[in-house]
């Protein structure tokens, strides 16, 4: 199996996992938005987003090291797994220090125990169990677990919100219970308990794993700042109701992230295992994959912008309908987020995690400043503009910086042309001038036509040929 075939095979398997989880989440939107008003949804999201902020500290960022060192054939699997468990135990103890600070956040103080339960279970599934399974190339098992986790999430969500009527607590516990069942499933089927052997704890490898993952802790937090600080700013400046609307609006651009994540999960495996000796072949491989990747992202984005009103009206209760007006700009932000993640794989391959930290630091600082400046003037759309500019800046920095490692072709002209069309479509959609559906429809067709031939030619090369 050549590297292109392996990439496509892994992408297909990860697609099963990703699509099952994301699509079911979208299908649940009409259900939970009917039960939870925008202010309650904002509080539930506050718990989850705060948990995602603290998680990198709880794990010492070890989830990234599990994949990177788990793929390294020179590292013993028992040592990687045992070291990861040790890091999580240590990190969990350290994270308790943040309890008093988290308790000071309005609307979060009465949910601190629930927050910690959510964090610990999430870490054990996502950072440890799932990542270790991926690192061992058990892609079919990973896909099956994704489907199982999604089905259980739906079951618990319906059960906890409707018959039990647990509201905010039920919304969060649905994720906790689904993840707990997933941990049990992966442990039994993959025999993960066999890899937990204290005698194989490797101090030298532990230091190397922590040294690799440590810069990714603040990097993950900076990523969180760019992605999520918008929600906090909107909540405290515009109120809970507006934050709830903005949170639901974010679900539509997440469709783009769904397509991106199913690809990048497979891509990371291929990028790490790609032969580093043949530099030219490696650069062609990275360039061709990015060419195909950006065409897919632009095509999906164009369709989502023109359909954003329809998506919100179908997927959310009537009280959330006005959230559509924040979707077009958030889609533009998500495009650059996907590109930043893709180029970041070069840092992962080269074990240059410190550079990932510095580039995300720039984006995070910029995002905080722009949020404070733009949200009071533009409302939630100010947060979207701040996110666009932050991710664009990080993308440009990484595009320049990574050239010293892999001279990947970015196809800058195609990016500029696509972004110009999508920006025009977004602003026409938001302004709603006469005949706006016609203009948006034509721009969507233009983006699809421009990218289709390139996607088709690229797909034929990937399917029929190696380098």
Short mmCIF file of C-alpha atoms in Angstrom, two decimals:
data_model
loop_
_atom_site.label_atom_id
_atom_site.label_comp_id
_atom_site.label_asym_id
_atom_site.label_seq_id
_atom_site.Cartn_x
_atom_site.Cartn_y
_atom_site.Cartn_z
CA UNK A 1 0.00 0.00 0.00
CA UNK A 2 1.62 3.29 -1.08
CA UNK A 3 1.48 6.44 1.01
CA UNK A 4 -1.41 7.99 -0.95
CA UNK A 5 -3.54 4.86 -0.72
CA UNK A 6 -2.80 4.61 2.99
CA UNK A 7 -3.78 8.27 3.47
CA UNK A 8 -7.07 7.78 1.62
CA UNK A 9 -7.80 4.56 3.52
CA UNK A 10 -7.15 6.18 6.90
CA UNK A 11 -9.16 9.25 5.88
CA UNK A 12 -12.12 7.03 5.02
CA UNK A 13 -11.95 5.23 8.36
CA UNK A 14 -11.59 8.45 10.34
CA UNK A 15 -14.49 9.86 8.31
CA UNK A 16 -16.73 7.12 9.68
CA UNK A 17 -15.82 8.16 13.21
CA UNK A 18 -15.94 11.92 12.65
CA UNK A 19 -19.10 12.07 10.56
CA UNK A 20 -21.04 9.84 12.91
CA UNK A 21 -20.25 12.05 15.90
CA UNK A 22 -20.63 15.44 14.22
CA UNK A 23 -23.73 14.64 12.21
CA UNK A 24 -25.54 13.27 15.25
CA UNK A 25 -24.60 16.40 17.18
CA UNK A 26 -26.15 18.54 14.44
CA UNK A 27 -29.25 16.36 14.39
CA UNK A 28 -29.56 16.86 18.15
CA UNK A 29 -29.57 20.66 17.85
CA UNK A 30 -33.35 20.97 17.32
CA UNK A 31 -33.86 18.74 20.35
CA UNK A 32 -31.66 20.49 22.91
CA UNK A 33 -32.30 24.04 21.66
CA UNK A 34 -36.01 23.40 22.18
CA UNK A 35 -35.36 22.36 25.79
CA UNK A 36 -32.49 24.71 26.72
CA UNK A 37 -33.06 28.46 26.21
CA UNK A 38 -30.05 30.49 24.98
CA UNK A 39 -28.97 31.54 28.50
CA UNK A 40 -28.98 27.92 29.78
CA UNK A 41 -27.13 26.77 26.65
CA UNK A 42 -24.53 29.47 27.36
CA UNK A 43 -23.98 28.11 30.88
CA UNK A 44 -23.64 24.53 29.62
CA UNK A 45 -21.11 25.68 27.04
CA UNK A 46 -19.28 27.63 29.75
CA UNK A 47 -18.70 24.37 31.66
CA UNK A 48 -17.47 22.51 28.59
CA UNK A 49 -15.30 25.33 27.24
CA UNK A 50 -13.73 25.94 30.66
CA UNK A 51 -13.00 22.22 30.93
CA UNK A 52 -11.30 22.30 27.54
CA UNK A 53 -9.17 25.22 28.74
CA UNK A 54 -7.84 23.38 31.82
CA UNK A 55 -7.40 19.99 30.12
CA UNK A 56 -3.94 20.68 28.64
CA UNK A 57 -2.70 21.39 32.18
CA UNK A 58 -4.43 18.30 33.53
CA UNK A 59 -2.67 16.11 30.94
CA UNK A 60 0.63 18.01 30.80
CA UNK A 61 -0.22 18.10 27.08
CA UNK A 62 0.68 14.43 26.89
CA UNK A 63 -1.99 13.54 24.31
CA UNK A 64 0.18 14.98 21.54
CA UNK A 65 3.17 12.98 22.74
CA UNK A 66 1.13 9.77 22.84
CA UNK A 67 0.56 10.00 19.09
CA UNK A 68 4.03 11.22 18.17
CA UNK A 69 6.01 8.73 20.29
CA UNK A 70 3.47 5.94 19.89
CA UNK A 71 4.17 6.08 16.15
CA UNK A 72 7.92 5.94 16.78
CA UNK A 73 9.00 2.32 16.36
CA UNK A 74 12.04 2.97 18.54
CA UNK A 75 9.80 3.56 21.57
CA UNK A 76 8.34 0.66 23.57
CA UNK A 77 4.54 0.80 23.59
CA UNK A 78 4.27 -0.11 27.27
CA UNK A 79 6.59 2.74 28.17
CA UNK A 80 4.64 5.30 26.11
CA UNK A 81 1.31 4.25 27.64
CA UNK A 82 2.61 4.00 31.23
CA UNK A 83 4.37 7.34 30.93
CA UNK A 84 1.17 8.93 29.63
CA UNK A 85 -0.88 7.60 32.54
CA UNK A 86 1.76 8.92 34.96
CA UNK A 87 1.60 12.37 33.37
CA UNK A 88 -2.21 12.43 33.61
CA UNK A 89 -2.15 11.47 37.31
CA UNK A 90 0.40 14.20 38.01
CA UNK A 91 -1.49 16.73 35.95
CA UNK A 92 -4.80 15.90 37.63
CA UNK A 93 -3.27 16.66 41.01
CA UNK A 94 -1.91 19.98 39.75
CA UNK A 95 -5.24 20.96 38.18
CA UNK A 96 -6.93 20.89 41.59
CA UNK A 97 -5.06 24.12 42.31
CA UNK A 98 -7.32 25.86 39.80
CA UNK A 99 -10.52 24.96 41.69
CA UNK A 100 -10.67 28.25 43.68
CA UNK A 101 -10.00 30.36 40.56
CA UNK A 102 -12.66 28.53 38.52
CA UNK A 103 -15.14 28.98 41.37
CA UNK A 104 -14.86 32.76 40.94
CA UNK A 105 -16.35 32.64 37.43
CA UNK A 106 -20.07 33.60 37.47
CA UNK A 107 -22.45 30.77 36.46
CA UNK A 108 -19.60 28.25 36.80
CA UNK A 109 -19.12 28.25 40.57
CA UNK A 110 -22.07 25.92 41.24
CA UNK A 111 -20.86 23.37 38.67
CA UNK A 112 -17.20 22.87 39.66
CA UNK A 113 -17.50 19.14 40.60
CA UNK A 114 -19.28 18.48 37.29
CA UNK A 115 -16.54 20.39 35.48
CA UNK A 116 -13.79 18.20 36.98
CA UNK A 117 -15.66 14.98 36.22
CA UNK A 118 -16.06 16.13 32.62
CA UNK A 119 -12.36 17.01 32.34
CA UNK A 120 -10.96 13.79 33.80
CA UNK A 121 -13.16 11.45 31.77
CA UNK A 122 -12.57 13.47 28.60
CA UNK A 123 -8.81 13.32 29.11
CA UNK A 124 -8.81 9.56 29.68
CA UNK A 125 -10.71 9.01 26.45
CA UNK A 126 -9.35 11.64 24.06
CA UNK A 127 -5.78 12.21 25.23
CA UNK A 128 -5.00 8.66 26.34
CA UNK A 129 -7.22 5.86 25.02
CA UNK A 130 -8.17 7.19 21.57
CA UNK A 131 -4.76 8.68 20.84
CA UNK A 132 -2.95 5.49 21.84
CA UNK A 133 -5.24 3.41 19.62
CA UNK A 134 -4.53 5.80 16.73
CA UNK A 135 -0.79 5.64 17.35
CA UNK A 136 -0.93 1.84 17.07
CA UNK A 137 -2.67 2.23 13.70
CA UNK A 138 -5.86 0.52 14.92
CA UNK A 139 -7.83 2.75 12.57
CA UNK A 140 -10.82 0.41 12.21
CA UNK A 141 -11.20 0.17 15.97
CA UNK A 142 -10.90 3.94 16.22
CA UNK A 143 -13.69 4.32 13.66
CA UNK A 144 -15.96 1.83 15.43
CA UNK A 145 -15.37 3.58 18.74
CA UNK A 146 -16.35 6.90 17.17
CA UNK A 147 -19.67 5.47 16.00
CA UNK A 148 -20.31 3.83 19.38
CA UNK A 149 -19.46 7.01 21.27
CA UNK A 150 -21.81 9.05 19.07
CA UNK A 151 -24.71 6.64 19.50
CA UNK A 152 -24.28 6.59 23.27
CA UNK A 153 -24.04 10.40 23.35
CA UNK A 154 -27.42 10.67 21.62
CA UNK A 155 -28.94 8.08 23.94
CA UNK A 156 -27.73 9.81 27.11
CA UNK A 157 -28.60 13.29 25.80
CA UNK A 158 -32.20 12.31 25.09
CA UNK A 159 -32.49 10.39 28.35
CA UNK A 160 -30.99 13.08 30.59
CA UNK A 161 -32.76 16.08 29.04
CA UNK A 162 -36.23 14.66 28.41
CA UNK A 163 -37.33 11.94 30.89
CA UNK A 164 -34.89 12.95 33.65
CA UNK A 165 -35.12 16.70 33.01
CA UNK A 166 -31.59 17.37 34.26
CA UNK A 167 -31.08 20.48 32.08
CA UNK A 168 -27.55 21.87 32.11
CA UNK A 169 -26.21 18.97 34.20
CA UNK A 170 -27.74 16.43 31.84
CA UNK A 171 -26.28 18.21 28.80
CA UNK A 172 -22.74 17.85 30.21
CA UNK A 173 -23.23 14.37 31.70
CA UNK A 174 -24.28 13.00 28.29
CA UNK A 175 -20.71 13.60 27.09
CA UNK A 176 -19.22 12.21 30.30
CA UNK A 177 -21.17 8.94 30.16
CA UNK A 178 -20.53 8.41 26.44
CA UNK A 179 -16.79 8.96 26.96
CA UNK A 180 -16.72 6.63 29.98
CA UNK A 181 -18.31 3.84 27.94
CA UNK A 182 -15.84 4.51 25.14
CA UNK A 183 -12.88 4.17 27.53
CA UNK A 184 -14.22 0.81 28.73
CA UNK A 185 -14.77 -0.38 25.15
CA UNK A 186 -11.25 0.55 23.97
CA UNK A 187 -9.65 -0.89 27.10
CA UNK A 188 -11.36 -4.25 26.63
CA UNK A 189 -11.10 -4.59 22.85
CA UNK A 190 -7.58 -3.18 22.40
CA UNK A 191 -6.37 -4.62 25.72
CA UNK A 192 -5.06 -1.24 26.82
CA UNK A 193 -4.67 -2.47 30.38
CA UNK A 194 -1.85 -4.72 29.12
CA UNK A 195 0.25 -1.66 28.36
CA UNK A 196 0.01 -0.20 31.86
CA UNK A 197 3.10 -1.70 33.49
CA UNK A 198 4.90 0.37 36.12
CA UNK A 199 8.14 -1.55 35.54
CA UNK A 200 8.24 -0.13 32.02
CA UNK A 201 8.09 3.46 33.20
CA UNK A 202 10.97 5.10 31.35
CA UNK A 203 12.31 8.25 32.97
CA UNK A 204 14.38 9.27 29.97
CA UNK A 205 11.46 8.79 27.59
CA UNK A 206 9.14 10.54 30.05
CA UNK A 207 11.37 13.62 30.02
CA UNK A 208 11.50 13.51 26.24
CA UNK A 209 7.71 13.19 25.97
CA UNK A 210 7.13 16.04 28.42
CA UNK A 211 9.77 18.17 26.71
CA UNK A 212 7.92 17.61 23.44
CA UNK A 213 4.44 18.18 24.87
CA UNK A 214 5.19 20.97 27.38
CA UNK A 215 5.34 23.78 24.78
CA UNK A 216 2.04 22.45 23.43
CA UNK A 217 0.30 23.12 26.77
CA UNK A 218 0.33 26.91 26.39
CA UNK A 219 -0.03 26.36 22.64
CA UNK A 220 -3.27 24.45 23.26
CA UNK A 221 -4.41 27.18 25.63
CA UNK A 222 -3.62 29.84 23.05
CA UNK A 223 -5.58 27.80 20.52
CA UNK A 224 -8.42 27.78 23.05
CA UNK A 225 -8.12 31.56 23.45
CA UNK A 226 -8.52 32.16 19.72
CA UNK A 227 -11.37 29.66 19.41
CA UNK A 228 -13.23 30.25 22.65
CA UNK A 229 -12.35 33.58 24.24
CA UNK A 230 -14.89 35.04 21.81
CA UNK A 231 -17.61 33.24 23.74
CA UNK A 232 -16.44 34.69 27.09
CA UNK A 233 -16.15 38.22 25.72
CA UNK A 234 -19.61 38.03 24.13
CA UNK A 235 -21.04 36.57 27.34
CA UNK A 236 -19.69 39.30 29.60
CA UNK A 237 -20.18 42.20 27.14
CA UNK A 238 -23.44 41.27 25.39
CA UNK A 239 -25.00 38.87 27.92
CA UNK A 240 -25.93 35.18 28.20
CA UNK A 241 -28.61 35.23 25.50
CA UNK A 242 -26.28 36.65 22.86
CA UNK A 243 -23.57 34.19 23.94
CA UNK A 244 -26.02 31.33 23.50
CA UNK A 245 -26.86 32.51 19.98
CA UNK A 246 -23.17 32.88 19.12
CA UNK A 247 -22.46 29.40 20.46
CA UNK A 248 -25.15 27.86 18.25
CA UNK A 249 -23.89 29.86 15.25
CA UNK A 250 -20.47 28.27 15.78
CA UNK A 251 -21.97 24.83 15.11
CA UNK A 252 -22.41 25.59 11.39
CA UNK A 253 -18.73 26.48 10.71
CA UNK A 254 -17.85 23.37 12.71
CA UNK A 255 -19.07 21.38 9.70
CA UNK A 256 -15.93 22.65 7.97
CA UNK A 257 -13.85 21.54 10.94
CA UNK A 258 -15.55 18.15 10.65
CA UNK A 259 -14.25 17.73 7.10
CA UNK A 260 -10.87 19.09 8.15
CA UNK A 261 -10.47 16.92 11.23
CA UNK A 262 -11.37 13.66 9.51
CA UNK A 263 -8.61 14.42 7.00
CA UNK A 264 -5.97 15.79 9.38
CA UNK A 265 -6.30 12.86 11.80
CA UNK A 266 -5.29 10.54 8.95
CA UNK A 267 -2.82 13.09 7.60
CA UNK A 268 -0.88 13.25 10.87
CA UNK A 269 -0.23 9.51 10.68
CA UNK A 270 1.02 9.81 7.09
CA UNK A 271 3.07 12.95 7.77
CA UNK A 272 4.94 11.38 10.69
CA UNK A 273 5.61 8.07 8.93
CA UNK A 274 6.61 9.64 5.58
CA UNK A 275 10.22 8.93 4.61
CA UNK A 276 12.33 11.95 5.58
CA UNK A 277 15.32 10.86 3.47
CA UNK A 278 13.83 11.74 0.07
CA UNK A 279 13.28 15.46 0.67
CA UNK A 280 11.94 16.30 -2.80
CA UNK A 281 9.40 13.48 -2.74
CA UNK A 282 8.34 14.53 0.73
CA UNK A 283 7.78 18.12 -0.38
CA UNK A 284 5.72 16.97 -3.37
CA UNK A 285 3.65 14.76 -1.10
CA UNK A 286 2.90 17.58 1.35
CA UNK A 287 2.15 20.03 -1.50
CA UNK A 288 -0.25 17.74 -3.36
CA UNK A 289 -2.15 16.87 -0.21
CA UNK A 290 -2.49 20.55 0.78
CA UNK A 291 -3.68 21.40 -2.74
CA UNK A 292 -6.47 18.84 -2.45
CA UNK A 293 -7.20 19.82 1.16
CA UNK A 294 -7.72 23.52 0.46
CA UNK A 295 -9.99 22.80 -2.51
CA UNK A 296 -12.22 20.69 -0.29
CA UNK A 297 -12.34 23.33 2.48
CA UNK A 298 -13.18 26.17 0.08
CA UNK A 299 -15.93 24.18 -1.64
CA UNK A 300 -17.64 23.21 1.62
CA UNK A 301 -17.34 26.79 2.92
CA UNK A 302 -19.02 28.29 -0.14
CA UNK A 303 -21.99 25.96 0.23
CA UNK A 304 -22.37 26.63 3.95
CA UNK A 305 -22.37 30.42 3.55
CA UNK A 306 -25.23 30.40 1.05
CA UNK A 307 -27.16 27.86 3.14
CA UNK A 308 -26.50 29.31 6.60
CA UNK A 309 -30.08 30.56 7.09
CA UNK A 310 -31.49 27.22 6.05
CA UNK A 311 -29.11 25.35 8.33
CA UNK A 312 -30.01 27.43 11.39
CA UNK A 313 -33.77 27.21 10.70
CA UNK A 314 -33.57 23.41 10.39
CA UNK A 315 -31.07 22.66 13.13
CA UNK A 316 -32.12 25.08 15.88
CA UNK A 317 -35.31 26.23 17.58
CA UNK A 318 -36.96 29.45 16.41
CA UNK A 319 -35.55 31.39 19.35
CA UNK A 320 -32.05 30.83 17.89
CA UNK A 321 -32.80 31.87 14.29
CA UNK A 322 -31.00 35.25 14.42
CA UNK A 323 -27.76 33.34 15.06
CA UNK A 324 -27.41 32.93 11.27
CA UNK A 325 -26.01 36.47 10.94
CA UNK A 326 -22.81 35.41 12.73
CA UNK A 327 -22.21 32.33 10.58
CA UNK A 328 -20.66 33.79 7.36
CA UNK A 329 -17.72 35.48 9.09
CA UNK A 330 -17.19 32.50 11.39
CA UNK A 331 -16.88 30.32 8.29
CA UNK A 332 -14.08 32.54 6.98
CA UNK A 333 -12.34 32.21 10.34
CA UNK A 334 -12.69 28.44 10.28
CA UNK A 335 -10.98 28.24 6.88
CA UNK A 336 -7.79 29.75 8.23
CA UNK A 337 -8.08 27.63 11.37
CA UNK A 338 -7.98 24.53 9.16
CA UNK A 339 -4.95 25.81 7.27
CA UNK A 340 -3.12 26.63 10.50
CA UNK A 341 -3.73 23.08 11.75
CA UNK A 342 -2.51 21.53 8.52
CA UNK A 343 0.74 23.48 8.42
CA UNK A 344 1.18 22.79 12.13
CA UNK A 345 1.68 19.12 11.22
CA UNK A 346 5.14 20.11 9.98
CA UNK A 347 6.07 21.14 13.53
CA UNK A 348 4.76 17.80 14.74
CA UNK A 349 6.84 15.88 12.19
CA UNK A 350 10.00 17.85 13.02
CA UNK A 351 9.29 17.77 16.79
CA UNK A 352 9.42 21.59 16.83
CA UNK A 353 6.61 22.04 19.35
CA UNK A 354 8.18 25.25 20.68
CA UNK A 355 7.51 26.92 17.33
CA UNK A 356 3.88 25.87 17.55
CA UNK A 357 3.83 27.64 20.92
CA UNK A 358 5.32 30.91 19.68
CA UNK A 359 3.08 31.18 16.62
CA UNK A 360 -0.07 30.52 18.64
CA UNK A 361 1.08 33.04 21.27
CA UNK A 362 1.02 35.76 18.61
CA UNK A 363 -2.48 34.74 17.53
CA UNK A 364 -3.81 34.54 21.08
CA UNK A 365 -2.52 37.97 22.13
CA UNK A 366 -3.87 39.49 18.92
CA UNK A 367 -7.25 37.80 19.42
CA UNK A 368 -7.67 39.09 22.98
CA UNK A 369 -6.84 42.64 21.96
CA UNK A 370 -9.16 42.59 18.94
CA UNK A 371 -12.00 41.03 20.95
CA UNK A 372 -11.79 43.82 23.51
CA UNK A 373 -11.69 46.41 20.72
CA UNK A 374 -14.28 45.07 18.24
CA UNK A 375 -17.00 43.31 20.27
CA UNK A 376 -18.25 46.49 22.02
CA UNK A 377 -18.59 48.08 18.56
CA UNK A 378 -19.71 45.21 16.34
CA UNK A 379 -21.19 42.73 18.82
CA UNK A 380 -20.60 39.01 18.15
CA UNK A 381 -19.48 39.72 14.58
CA UNK A 382 -16.59 41.66 16.09
CA UNK A 383 -15.50 38.40 17.73
CA UNK A 384 -15.68 36.67 14.35
CA UNK A 385 -13.53 39.37 12.71
CA UNK A 386 -11.00 39.08 15.56
CA UNK A 387 -10.79 35.32 14.98
CA UNK A 388 -10.33 35.76 11.22
CA UNK A 389 -7.45 38.21 11.63
CA UNK A 390 -5.80 36.12 14.36
CA UNK A 391 -5.83 32.88 12.37
CA UNK A 392 -4.75 34.68 9.20
CA UNK A 393 -1.75 36.10 11.04
CA UNK A 394 -0.76 32.70 12.46
CA UNK A 395 -1.17 31.12 9.02
CA UNK A 396 1.14 33.66 7.37
CA UNK A 397 3.76 33.28 10.12
CA UNK A 398 3.71 29.48 9.89
CA UNK A 399 3.73 29.52 6.09
CA UNK A 400 6.98 31.52 6.17
CA UNK A 401 8.54 29.77 9.15
CA UNK A 402 8.00 26.17 8.01
CA UNK A 403 9.81 26.76 4.71
CA UNK A 404 13.09 26.02 6.47
CA UNK A 405 11.89 22.47 7.20
CA UNK A 406 9.62 21.50 4.29
CA UNK A 407 9.21 23.75 1.26
CA UNK A 408 5.56 22.94 0.76
CA UNK A 409 3.83 24.73 -2.10
CA UNK A 410 0.90 26.77 -0.73
CA UNK A 411 -0.75 27.81 -4.02
CA UNK A 412 -1.09 31.37 -2.70
CA UNK A 413 -2.82 32.69 -5.81
CA UNK A 414 -5.59 30.10 -5.48
CA UNK A 415 -6.04 30.93 -1.79
CA UNK A 416 -6.35 34.68 -2.47
CA UNK A 417 -8.83 34.13 -5.31
CA UNK A 418 -11.00 31.76 -3.26
CA UNK A 419 -10.97 33.99 -0.18
CA UNK A 420 -11.95 37.01 -2.30
CA UNK A 421 -14.99 35.18 -3.67
CA UNK A 422 -16.00 33.84 -0.25
CA UNK A 423 -15.59 37.24 1.43
CA UNK A 424 -17.84 38.84 -1.20
CA UNK A 425 -20.39 36.05 -0.69
CA UNK A 426 -20.30 36.48 3.10
CA UNK A 427 -20.88 40.24 3.02
CA UNK A 428 -23.65 39.99 0.42
CA UNK A 429 -25.30 37.33 2.58
CA UNK A 430 -25.13 39.55 5.68
CA UNK A 431 -26.22 42.77 3.89
CA UNK A 432 -29.13 41.09 2.03
CA UNK A 433 -29.32 43.53 -0.92
CA UNK A 434 -31.97 42.99 -3.63
CA UNK A 435 -31.40 39.70 -5.47
CA UNK A 436 -28.90 38.59 -2.82
CA UNK A 437 -29.78 34.86 -3.26
CA UNK A 438 -28.83 35.14 -6.94
CA UNK A 439 -25.49 36.82 -6.22
CA UNK A 440 -24.61 34.39 -3.45
CA UNK A 441 -25.63 31.44 -5.58
CA UNK A 442 -23.45 32.59 -8.48
CA UNK A 443 -20.46 33.13 -6.20
CA UNK A 444 -20.96 29.67 -4.71
CA UNK A 445 -21.02 28.12 -8.18
CA UNK A 446 -17.88 30.06 -9.09
CA UNK A 447 -16.01 28.66 -6.08
CA UNK A 448 -17.23 25.13 -6.77
CA UNK A 449 -16.31 25.33 -10.45
CA UNK A 450 -12.88 26.81 -9.73
CA UNK A 451 -12.03 24.04 -7.27
CA UNK A 452 -13.76 21.07 -8.87
CA UNK A 453 -11.38 20.49 -11.76
CA UNK A 454 -8.39 20.85 -9.45
CA UNK A 455 -9.91 18.43 -6.95
CA UNK A 456 -10.72 15.93 -9.67
CA UNK A 457 -7.24 16.02 -11.20
CA UNK A 458 -5.64 15.79 -7.77
CA UNK A 459 -7.88 12.90 -6.74
CA UNK A 460 -6.93 10.95 -9.87
CA UNK A 461 -3.25 11.40 -9.06
CA UNK A 462 -3.74 10.34 -5.47
CA UNK A 463 -5.75 7.26 -6.45
CA UNK A 464 -3.68 5.99 -9.36
CA UNK A 465 -0.19 7.04 -8.62
CA UNK A 466 2.40 7.48 -5.98
CA UNK A 467 4.91 10.27 -6.32
#
